[in-house]
Amino acid sequence: MEAKSKSPPAGEWNGWPWDFSKYPHDDFGPQLNYGIWVLTAVAGGFLGLRIYCKKIRRRRLWWDDHVLIASWVALVAQTSLITFNTTLGYGKHIWDFHPKDLSLFLLISNTSGFFSILAAMLSKTSFAITVLRISQDRIRYIVWFIIISVIATLGFAALSTYIQCTPVEKLWNPLMKKGHCWPKELVIDYNIFTAAYSGAMDIILALLPWKIILSLTLNKKERIGVLLAMSMGVLYVYPPCG
């Protein structure tokens, strides 16, 4: 700890003009890869079970299924890009990250962020379409509003990943003297708004099925099971608010 509080001595280390040989060299890349691929596999497992159940019951896939598949594909793309970034030094200390890899790292990070937002947008849209199939009257208008507004807010958040700088190359080459980017405060504030709005829509989508299911003719066990299953979306509120 004492070594980190002092300036490193002059020298050379992994492309840096200082000697970091006595500094810690932890690498959390393997743990990161393990965690994200396990979660991606679990999500894929649930998706596979959903498709399998429809196939054995000879039911065709509907729009919500196709949108959910697209969401998982975007998730796989995001996970793959994060894994690639670990080969550049993601998960290590800054002094173990070679400066020449900075531009590529930022490019991959921005692309990964794009797919992350895309996956979230599509997964919410998929569930909203499912709710839309069983909703009637005014609830349908509410669900349509959620679908359109979520696509608009998250879609712009994903698009802003690339349009916030002119030229776009400045995104992954911040040392460029020419060009300009949106104020960081603006980007941060919009991302906070998007996260809050996304979380609010998760809560509403989790609660809407209650009104619908309670009006159906089901026995108590079936009603409780369906309500719990369709309300699991509320658990997704926490990630965007973090």
PDB file of C-alpha atoms in Angstrom:
ATOM      1  CA  MET A   1       0.000   0.000   0.000  1.00  0.00           C
ATOM      2  CA  GLU A   2       2.880   2.335   0.764  1.00  0.00           C
ATOM      3  CA  ALA A   3       4.365   1.815  -2.702  1.00  0.00           C
ATOM      4  CA  LYS A   4       1.148   2.920  -4.383  1.00  0.00           C
ATOM      5  CA  SER A   5       1.106   6.210  -2.464  1.00  0.00           C
ATOM      6  CA  LYS A   6       4.428   7.272  -3.981  1.00  0.00           C
ATOM      7  CA  SER A   7       5.213   8.207  -7.554  1.00  0.00           C
ATOM      8  CA  PRO A   8       6.735   5.259  -9.435  1.00  0.00           C
ATOM      9  CA  PRO A   9      10.419   5.554 -10.309  1.00  0.00           C
ATOM     10  CA  ALA A  10      11.465   6.383 -13.842  1.00  0.00           C
ATOM     11  CA  GLY A  11      12.028   3.424 -16.085  1.00  0.00           C
ATOM     12  CA  GLU A  12       9.944   1.359 -18.477  1.00  0.00           C
ATOM     13  CA  TRP A  13       7.040  -0.980 -17.859  1.00  0.00           C
ATOM     14  CA  ASN A  14       4.632  -2.306 -20.461  1.00  0.00           C
ATOM     15  CA  GLY A  15       4.925   0.838 -22.569  1.00  0.00           C
ATOM     16  CA  TRP A  16       4.774   3.253 -19.627  1.00  0.00           C
ATOM     17  CA  PRO A  17       7.754   5.541 -18.851  1.00  0.00           C
ATOM     18  CA  TRP A  18       7.813   4.391 -15.221  1.00  0.00           C
ATOM     19  CA  ASP A  19       8.868   1.258 -13.401  1.00  0.00           C
ATOM     20  CA  PHE A  20       5.801  -0.525 -12.008  1.00  0.00           C
ATOM     21  CA  SER A  21       7.581  -3.803 -11.307  1.00  0.00           C
ATOM     22  CA  LYS A  22       7.012  -3.517  -7.547  1.00  0.00           C
ATOM     23  CA  TYR A  23       3.340  -2.656  -7.912  1.00  0.00           C
ATOM     24  CA  PRO A  24       0.578  -5.296  -7.631  1.00  0.00           C
ATOM     25  CA  HIS A  25      -0.324  -7.082 -10.852  1.00  0.00           C
ATOM     26  CA  ASP A  26      -3.705  -8.633 -10.169  1.00  0.00           C
ATOM     27  CA  ASP A  27      -5.729  -9.913 -13.099  1.00  0.00           C
ATOM     28  CA  PHE A  28      -9.477 -10.216 -12.582  1.00  0.00           C
ATOM     29  CA  GLY A  29     -10.113 -10.928 -16.250  1.00  0.00           C
ATOM     30  CA  PRO A  30     -10.622 -14.695 -15.761  1.00  0.00           C
ATOM     31  CA  GLN A  31     -13.165 -14.146 -12.968  1.00  0.00           C
ATOM     32  CA  LEU A  32     -14.947 -11.560 -15.084  1.00  0.00           C
ATOM     33  CA  ASN A  33     -15.122 -13.920 -18.046  1.00  0.00           C
ATOM     34  CA  TYR A  34     -16.406 -16.735 -15.876  1.00  0.00           C
ATOM     35  CA  GLY A  35     -19.146 -14.572 -14.401  1.00  0.00           C
ATOM     36  CA  ILE A  36     -20.438 -13.035 -17.620  1.00  0.00           C
ATOM     37  CA  TRP A  37     -20.397 -16.295 -19.580  1.00  0.00           C
ATOM     38  CA  VAL A  38     -22.196 -18.168 -16.797  1.00  0.00           C
ATOM     39  CA  LEU A  39     -24.917 -15.512 -16.739  1.00  0.00           C
ATOM     40  CA  THR A  40     -25.130 -15.521 -20.534  1.00  0.00           C
ATOM     41  CA  ALA A  41     -25.412 -19.317 -20.530  1.00  0.00           C
ATOM     42  CA  VAL A  42     -28.129 -19.242 -17.862  1.00  0.00           C
ATOM     43  CA  ALA A  43     -30.100 -16.722 -19.918  1.00  0.00           C
ATOM     44  CA  GLY A  44     -29.615 -18.900 -22.980  1.00  0.00           C
ATOM     45  CA  GLY A  45     -30.774 -21.929 -21.020  1.00  0.00           C
ATOM     46  CA  PHE A  46     -34.057 -20.286 -20.055  1.00  0.00           C
ATOM     47  CA  LEU A  47     -34.522 -19.123 -23.638  1.00  0.00           C
ATOM     48  CA  GLY A  48     -33.846 -22.636 -24.883  1.00  0.00           C
ATOM     49  CA  LEU A  49     -36.409 -24.089 -22.476  1.00  0.00           C
ATOM     50  CA  ARG A  50     -38.963 -21.565 -23.668  1.00  0.00           C
ATOM     51  CA  ILE A  51     -38.424 -22.551 -27.293  1.00  0.00           C
ATOM     52  CA  TYR A  52     -38.351 -26.266 -26.429  1.00  0.00           C
ATOM     53  CA  CYS A  53     -41.675 -26.065 -24.587  1.00  0.00           C
ATOM     54  CA  LYS A  54     -43.278 -24.378 -27.560  1.00  0.00           C
ATOM     55  CA  LYS A  55     -41.886 -26.945 -29.962  1.00  0.00           C
ATOM     56  CA  ILE A  56     -43.069 -30.000 -28.012  1.00  0.00           C
ATOM     57  CA  ARG A  57     -46.517 -28.426 -27.746  1.00  0.00           C
ATOM     58  CA  ARG A  58     -46.418 -27.747 -31.496  1.00  0.00           C
ATOM     59  CA  ARG A  59     -46.823 -24.017 -31.023  1.00  0.00           C
ATOM     60  CA  ARG A  60     -45.105 -21.657 -33.412  1.00  0.00           C
ATOM     61  CA  LEU A  61     -42.782 -18.934 -32.240  1.00  0.00           C
ATOM     62  CA  TRP A  62     -44.379 -15.514 -32.062  1.00  0.00           C
ATOM     63  CA  TRP A  63     -42.986 -11.985 -32.227  1.00  0.00           C
ATOM     64  CA  ASP A  64     -42.075 -11.908 -28.549  1.00  0.00           C
ATOM     65  CA  ASP A  65     -39.993 -15.067 -29.021  1.00  0.00           C
ATOM     66  CA  HIS A  66     -38.107 -13.690 -32.009  1.00  0.00           C
ATOM     67  CA  VAL A  67     -37.407 -10.393 -30.246  1.00  0.00           C
ATOM     68  CA  LEU A  68     -36.168 -12.284 -27.185  1.00  0.00           C
ATOM     69  CA  ILE A  69     -33.859 -14.399 -29.356  1.00  0.00           C
ATOM     70  CA  ALA A  70     -32.466 -11.199 -30.881  1.00  0.00           C
ATOM     71  CA  SER A  71     -31.948  -9.860 -27.364  1.00  0.00           C
ATOM     72  CA  TRP A  72     -29.920 -12.921 -26.384  1.00  0.00           C
ATOM     73  CA  VAL A  73     -27.830 -12.651 -29.549  1.00  0.00           C
ATOM     74  CA  ALA A  74     -27.039  -9.048 -28.583  1.00  0.00           C
ATOM     75  CA  LEU A  75     -26.125 -10.275 -25.096  1.00  0.00           C
ATOM     76  CA  VAL A  76     -23.735 -12.843 -26.568  1.00  0.00           C
ATOM     77  CA  ALA A  77     -22.162 -10.111 -28.703  1.00  0.00           C
ATOM     78  CA  GLN A  78     -21.682  -7.911 -25.642  1.00  0.00           C
ATOM     79  CA  THR A  79     -20.177 -10.761 -23.624  1.00  0.00           C
ATOM     80  CA  SER A  80     -17.828 -11.691 -26.465  1.00  0.00           C
ATOM     81  CA  LEU A  81     -16.587  -8.123 -26.777  1.00  0.00           C
ATOM     82  CA  ILE A  82     -15.954  -7.881 -23.037  1.00  0.00           C
ATOM     83  CA  THR A  83     -13.987 -11.120 -23.247  1.00  0.00           C
ATOM     84  CA  PHE A  84     -11.926  -9.672 -26.084  1.00  0.00           C
ATOM     85  CA  ASN A  85     -11.216  -6.602 -23.971  1.00  0.00           C
ATOM     86  CA  THR A  86      -9.798  -8.807 -21.218  1.00  0.00           C
ATOM     87  CA  THR A  87      -7.094  -9.837 -23.689  1.00  0.00           C
ATOM     88  CA  LEU A  88      -6.159  -6.151 -23.923  1.00  0.00           C
ATOM     89  CA  GLY A  89      -5.892  -5.740 -20.168  1.00  0.00           C
ATOM     90  CA  TYR A  90      -9.456  -5.247 -18.966  1.00  0.00           C
ATOM     91  CA  GLY A  91      -9.510  -6.476 -15.376  1.00  0.00           C
ATOM     92  CA  LYS A  92      -5.901  -5.511 -14.700  1.00  0.00           C
ATOM     93  CA  HIS A  93      -4.343  -2.450 -13.093  1.00  0.00           C
ATOM     94  CA  ILE A  94      -3.818   0.543 -15.353  1.00  0.00           C
ATOM     95  CA  TRP A  95      -0.040   0.050 -15.330  1.00  0.00           C
ATOM     96  CA  ASP A  96      -0.496  -3.426 -16.811  1.00  0.00           C
ATOM     97  CA  PHE A  97      -2.553  -1.973 -19.637  1.00  0.00           C
ATOM     98  CA  HIS A  98      -0.406  -1.089 -22.661  1.00  0.00           C
ATOM     99  CA  PRO A  99      -1.021   2.503 -23.829  1.00  0.00           C
ATOM    100  CA  LYS A 100      -1.002   1.455 -27.489  1.00  0.00           C
ATOM    101  CA  ASP A 101      -4.142  -0.619 -26.881  1.00  0.00           C
ATOM    102  CA  LEU A 102      -6.165   2.323 -25.559  1.00  0.00           C
ATOM    103  CA  SER A 103      -7.893   3.213 -28.843  1.00  0.00           C
ATOM    104  CA  LEU A 104      -8.880  -0.376 -29.596  1.00  0.00           C
ATOM    105  CA  PHE A 105     -10.038  -0.853 -26.009  1.00  0.00           C
ATOM    106  CA  LEU A 106     -12.277   2.233 -26.173  1.00  0.00           C
ATOM    107  CA  LEU A 107     -13.692   1.175 -29.546  1.00  0.00           C
ATOM    108  CA  ILE A 108     -14.563  -2.305 -28.271  1.00  0.00           C
ATOM    109  CA  SER A 109     -15.942  -0.866 -25.022  1.00  0.00           C
ATOM    110  CA  ASN A 110     -18.276   1.494 -26.871  1.00  0.00           C
ATOM    111  CA  THR A 111     -19.451  -1.302 -29.143  1.00  0.00           C
ATOM    112  CA  SER A 112     -19.999  -3.548 -26.135  1.00  0.00           C
ATOM    113  CA  GLY A 113     -22.040  -0.800 -24.496  1.00  0.00           C
ATOM    114  CA  PHE A 114     -24.147  -0.495 -27.634  1.00  0.00           C
ATOM    115  CA  PHE A 115     -25.001  -4.203 -27.583  1.00  0.00           C
ATOM    116  CA  SER A 116     -25.688  -4.033 -23.846  1.00  0.00           C
ATOM    117  CA  ILE A 117     -28.314  -1.328 -24.333  1.00  0.00           C
ATOM    118  CA  LEU A 118     -29.698  -3.144 -27.372  1.00  0.00           C
ATOM    119  CA  ALA A 119     -30.079  -6.375 -25.387  1.00  0.00           C
ATOM    120  CA  ALA A 120     -31.902  -4.564 -22.573  1.00  0.00           C
ATOM    121  CA  MET A 121     -34.193  -2.745 -24.993  1.00  0.00           C
ATOM    122  CA  LEU A 122     -35.124  -5.915 -26.871  1.00  0.00           C
ATOM    123  CA  SER A 123     -35.707  -7.981 -23.728  1.00  0.00           C
ATOM    124  CA  LYS A 124     -38.081  -5.353 -22.313  1.00  0.00           C
ATOM    125  CA  THR A 125     -39.841  -5.089 -25.655  1.00  0.00           C
ATOM    126  CA  SER A 126     -40.233  -8.861 -25.821  1.00  0.00           C
ATOM    127  CA  PHE A 127     -41.914  -9.039 -22.426  1.00  0.00           C
ATOM    128  CA  ALA A 128     -44.102  -6.049 -23.276  1.00  0.00           C
ATOM    129  CA  ILE A 129     -45.254  -7.842 -26.438  1.00  0.00           C
ATOM    130  CA  THR A 130     -46.105 -10.881 -24.309  1.00  0.00           C
ATOM    131  CA  VAL A 131     -48.191  -8.706 -21.995  1.00  0.00           C
ATOM    132  CA  LEU A 132     -49.773  -7.077 -25.037  1.00  0.00           C
ATOM    133  CA  ARG A 133     -51.046 -10.461 -26.224  1.00  0.00           C
ATOM    134  CA  ILE A 134     -53.118 -10.972 -23.072  1.00  0.00           C
ATOM    135  CA  SER A 135     -54.167  -7.366 -22.457  1.00  0.00           C
ATOM    136  CA  GLN A 136     -57.338  -5.593 -23.466  1.00  0.00           C
ATOM    137  CA  ASP A 137     -58.876  -2.139 -23.605  1.00  0.00           C
ATOM    138  CA  ARG A 138     -56.898   0.624 -21.861  1.00  0.00           C
ATOM    139  CA  ILE A 139     -54.113  -1.704 -20.776  1.00  0.00           C
ATOM    140  CA  ARG A 140     -53.199  -2.238 -24.421  1.00  0.00           C
ATOM    141  CA  TYR A 141     -52.657   1.505 -24.834  1.00  0.00           C
ATOM    142  CA  ILE A 142     -50.444   1.538 -21.748  1.00  0.00           C
ATOM    143  CA  VAL A 143     -48.373  -1.367 -23.057  1.00  0.00           C
ATOM    144  CA  TRP A 144     -48.033   0.231 -26.487  1.00  0.00           C
ATOM    145  CA  PHE A 145     -46.853   3.443 -24.834  1.00  0.00           C
ATOM    146  CA  ILE A 146     -44.254   1.466 -22.873  1.00  0.00           C
ATOM    147  CA  ILE A 147     -43.023  -0.312 -26.001  1.00  0.00           C
ATOM    148  CA  ILE A 148     -42.675   2.878 -28.026  1.00  0.00           C
ATOM    149  CA  SER A 149     -41.147   4.946 -25.217  1.00  0.00           C
ATOM    150  CA  VAL A 150     -38.651   2.238 -24.219  1.00  0.00           C
ATOM    151  CA  ILE A 151     -37.513   1.806 -27.817  1.00  0.00           C
ATOM    152  CA  ALA A 152     -37.203   5.587 -28.171  1.00  0.00           C
ATOM    153  CA  THR A 153     -35.273   6.232 -24.938  1.00  0.00           C
ATOM    154  CA  LEU A 154     -33.001   3.190 -25.007  1.00  0.00           C
ATOM    155  CA  GLY A 155     -32.637   3.367 -28.769  1.00  0.00           C
ATOM    156  CA  PHE A 156     -31.355   6.919 -28.530  1.00  0.00           C
ATOM    157  CA  ALA A 157     -29.042   5.909 -25.675  1.00  0.00           C
ATOM    158  CA  ALA A 158     -27.566   3.197 -27.897  1.00  0.00           C
ATOM    159  CA  LEU A 159     -27.321   5.537 -30.873  1.00  0.00           C
ATOM    160  CA  SER A 160     -25.678   8.256 -28.791  1.00  0.00           C
ATOM    161  CA  THR A 161     -22.805   5.857 -28.196  1.00  0.00           C
ATOM    162  CA  TYR A 162     -21.660   6.730 -31.705  1.00  0.00           C
ATOM    163  CA  ILE A 163     -23.112  10.161 -32.449  1.00  0.00           C
ATOM    164  CA  GLN A 164     -21.883  11.983 -29.346  1.00  0.00           C
ATOM    165  CA  CYS A 165     -18.550  12.810 -30.980  1.00  0.00           C
ATOM    166  CA  THR A 166     -17.715  14.452 -34.305  1.00  0.00           C
ATOM    167  CA  PRO A 167     -15.854  12.901 -35.998  1.00  0.00           C
ATOM    168  CA  VAL A 168     -16.917   9.558 -34.550  1.00  0.00           C
ATOM    169  CA  GLU A 169     -13.264   8.473 -34.370  1.00  0.00           C
ATOM    170  CA  LYS A 170     -12.811  10.822 -31.427  1.00  0.00           C
ATOM    171  CA  LEU A 171     -14.785   8.307 -29.347  1.00  0.00           C
ATOM    172  CA  TRP A 172     -11.919   5.835 -29.341  1.00  0.00           C
ATOM    173  CA  ASN A 173      -9.147   8.342 -29.950  1.00  0.00           C
ATOM    174  CA  PRO A 174      -9.679  10.975 -27.228  1.00  0.00           C
ATOM    175  CA  LEU A 175      -6.269  12.542 -27.885  1.00  0.00           C
ATOM    176  CA  MET A 176      -7.456  13.840 -31.271  1.00  0.00           C
ATOM    177  CA  LYS A 177      -7.184  17.618 -31.321  1.00  0.00           C
ATOM    178  CA  LYS A 178      -9.807  18.175 -33.997  1.00  0.00           C
ATOM    179  CA  GLY A 179     -13.487  17.553 -33.449  1.00  0.00           C
ATOM    180  CA  HIS A 180     -15.687  17.787 -30.387  1.00  0.00           C
ATOM    181  CA  CYS A 181     -17.958  15.661 -28.190  1.00  0.00           C
ATOM    182  CA  TRP A 182     -21.118  16.331 -26.252  1.00  0.00           C
ATOM    183  CA  PRO A 183     -20.577  17.584 -22.701  1.00  0.00           C
ATOM    184  CA  LYS A 184     -19.996  14.647 -20.357  1.00  0.00           C
ATOM    185  CA  GLU A 185     -22.605  16.024 -17.962  1.00  0.00           C
ATOM    186  CA  LEU A 186     -25.246  15.806 -20.698  1.00  0.00           C
ATOM    187  CA  VAL A 187     -24.385  12.192 -21.504  1.00  0.00           C
ATOM    188  CA  ILE A 188     -24.312  11.200 -17.825  1.00  0.00           C
ATOM    189  CA  ASP A 189     -27.616  12.945 -17.065  1.00  0.00           C
ATOM    190  CA  TYR A 190     -29.338  11.265 -20.002  1.00  0.00           C
ATOM    191  CA  ASN A 191     -27.986   7.864 -19.000  1.00  0.00           C
ATOM    192  CA  ILE A 192     -29.287   8.399 -15.460  1.00  0.00           C
ATOM    193  CA  PHE A 193     -32.688   9.375 -16.853  1.00  0.00           C
ATOM    194  CA  THR A 194     -32.699   6.332 -19.134  1.00  0.00           C
ATOM    195  CA  ALA A 195     -31.805   4.016 -16.251  1.00  0.00           C
ATOM    196  CA  ALA A 196     -34.533   5.472 -14.033  1.00  0.00           C
ATOM    197  CA  TYR A 197     -37.148   5.347 -16.779  1.00  0.00           C
ATOM    198  CA  SER A 198     -36.131   1.829 -17.739  1.00  0.00           C
ATOM    199  CA  GLY A 199     -36.478   0.700 -14.134  1.00  0.00           C
ATOM    200  CA  ALA A 200     -39.893   2.340 -13.815  1.00  0.00           C
ATOM    201  CA  MET A 201     -41.121   0.556 -16.939  1.00  0.00           C
ATOM    202  CA  ASP A 202     -39.853  -2.744 -15.510  1.00  0.00           C
ATOM    203  CA  ILE A 203     -41.993  -2.219 -12.420  1.00  0.00           C
ATOM    204  CA  ILE A 204     -45.079  -1.325 -14.445  1.00  0.00           C
ATOM    205  CA  LEU A 205     -44.627  -4.309 -16.764  1.00  0.00           C
ATOM    206  CA  ALA A 206     -44.231  -6.565 -13.735  1.00  0.00           C
ATOM    207  CA  LEU A 207     -47.442  -5.271 -12.148  1.00  0.00           C
ATOM    208  CA  LEU A 208     -49.685  -5.103 -15.218  1.00  0.00           C
ATOM    209  CA  PRO A 209     -50.142  -8.900 -15.456  1.00  0.00           C
ATOM    210  CA  TRP A 210     -51.676  -8.921 -11.966  1.00  0.00           C
ATOM    211  CA  LYS A 211     -54.732  -7.011 -13.129  1.00  0.00           C
ATOM    212  CA  ILE A 212     -55.044  -9.257 -16.165  1.00  0.00           C
ATOM    213  CA  ILE A 213     -54.425 -12.636 -14.500  1.00  0.00           C
ATOM    214  CA  LEU A 214     -56.678 -11.949 -11.505  1.00  0.00           C
ATOM    215  CA  SER A 215     -59.608 -11.579 -13.883  1.00  0.00           C
ATOM    216  CA  LEU A 216     -59.026 -15.015 -15.442  1.00  0.00           C
ATOM    217  CA  THR A 217     -60.753 -18.212 -14.369  1.00  0.00           C
ATOM    218  CA  LEU A 218     -57.885 -20.138 -12.788  1.00  0.00           C
ATOM    219  CA  ASN A 219     -57.514 -22.104  -9.602  1.00  0.00           C
ATOM    220  CA  LYS A 220     -55.516 -20.547  -6.789  1.00  0.00           C
ATOM    221  CA  LYS A 221     -52.267 -22.448  -7.427  1.00  0.00           C
ATOM    222  CA  GLU A 222     -52.291 -21.703 -11.154  1.00  0.00           C
ATOM    223  CA  ARG A 223     -53.048 -18.038 -10.545  1.00  0.00           C
ATOM    224  CA  ILE A 224     -50.205 -17.666  -8.034  1.00  0.00           C
ATOM    225  CA  GLY A 225     -47.775 -19.487 -10.321  1.00  0.00           C
ATOM    226  CA  VAL A 226     -48.607 -17.361 -13.350  1.00  0.00           C
ATOM    227  CA  LEU A 227     -48.475 -14.134 -11.336  1.00  0.00           C
ATOM    228  CA  LEU A 228     -45.072 -14.949  -9.882  1.00  0.00           C
ATOM    229  CA  ALA A 229     -43.677 -16.015 -13.253  1.00  0.00           C
ATOM    230  CA  MET A 230     -44.869 -12.897 -15.047  1.00  0.00           C
ATOM    231  CA  SER A 231     -43.762 -10.600 -12.228  1.00  0.00           C
ATOM    232  CA  MET A 232     -40.159 -11.805 -12.203  1.00  0.00           C
ATOM    233  CA  GLY A 233     -39.331  -8.861 -14.439  1.00  0.00           C
ATOM    234  CA  VAL A 234     -39.314  -6.633 -11.365  1.00  0.00           C
ATOM    235  CA  LEU A 235     -35.987  -8.242 -10.426  1.00  0.00           C
ATOM    236  CA  TYR A 236     -34.464  -6.586 -13.479  1.00  0.00           C
ATOM    237  CA  VAL A 237     -35.099  -3.151 -12.003  1.00  0.00           C
ATOM    238  CA  TYR A 238     -31.866  -3.117 -10.043  1.00  0.00           C
ATOM    239  CA  PRO A 239     -29.166  -3.383 -12.782  1.00  0.00           C
ATOM    240  CA  PRO A 240     -30.091  -0.205 -14.700  1.00  0.00           C
ATOM    241  CA  CYS A 241     -30.322   1.760 -11.479  1.00  0.00           C
ATOM    242  CA  GLY A 242     -26.833   0.805 -10.373  1.00  0.00           C
TER     243      GLY A 242
END
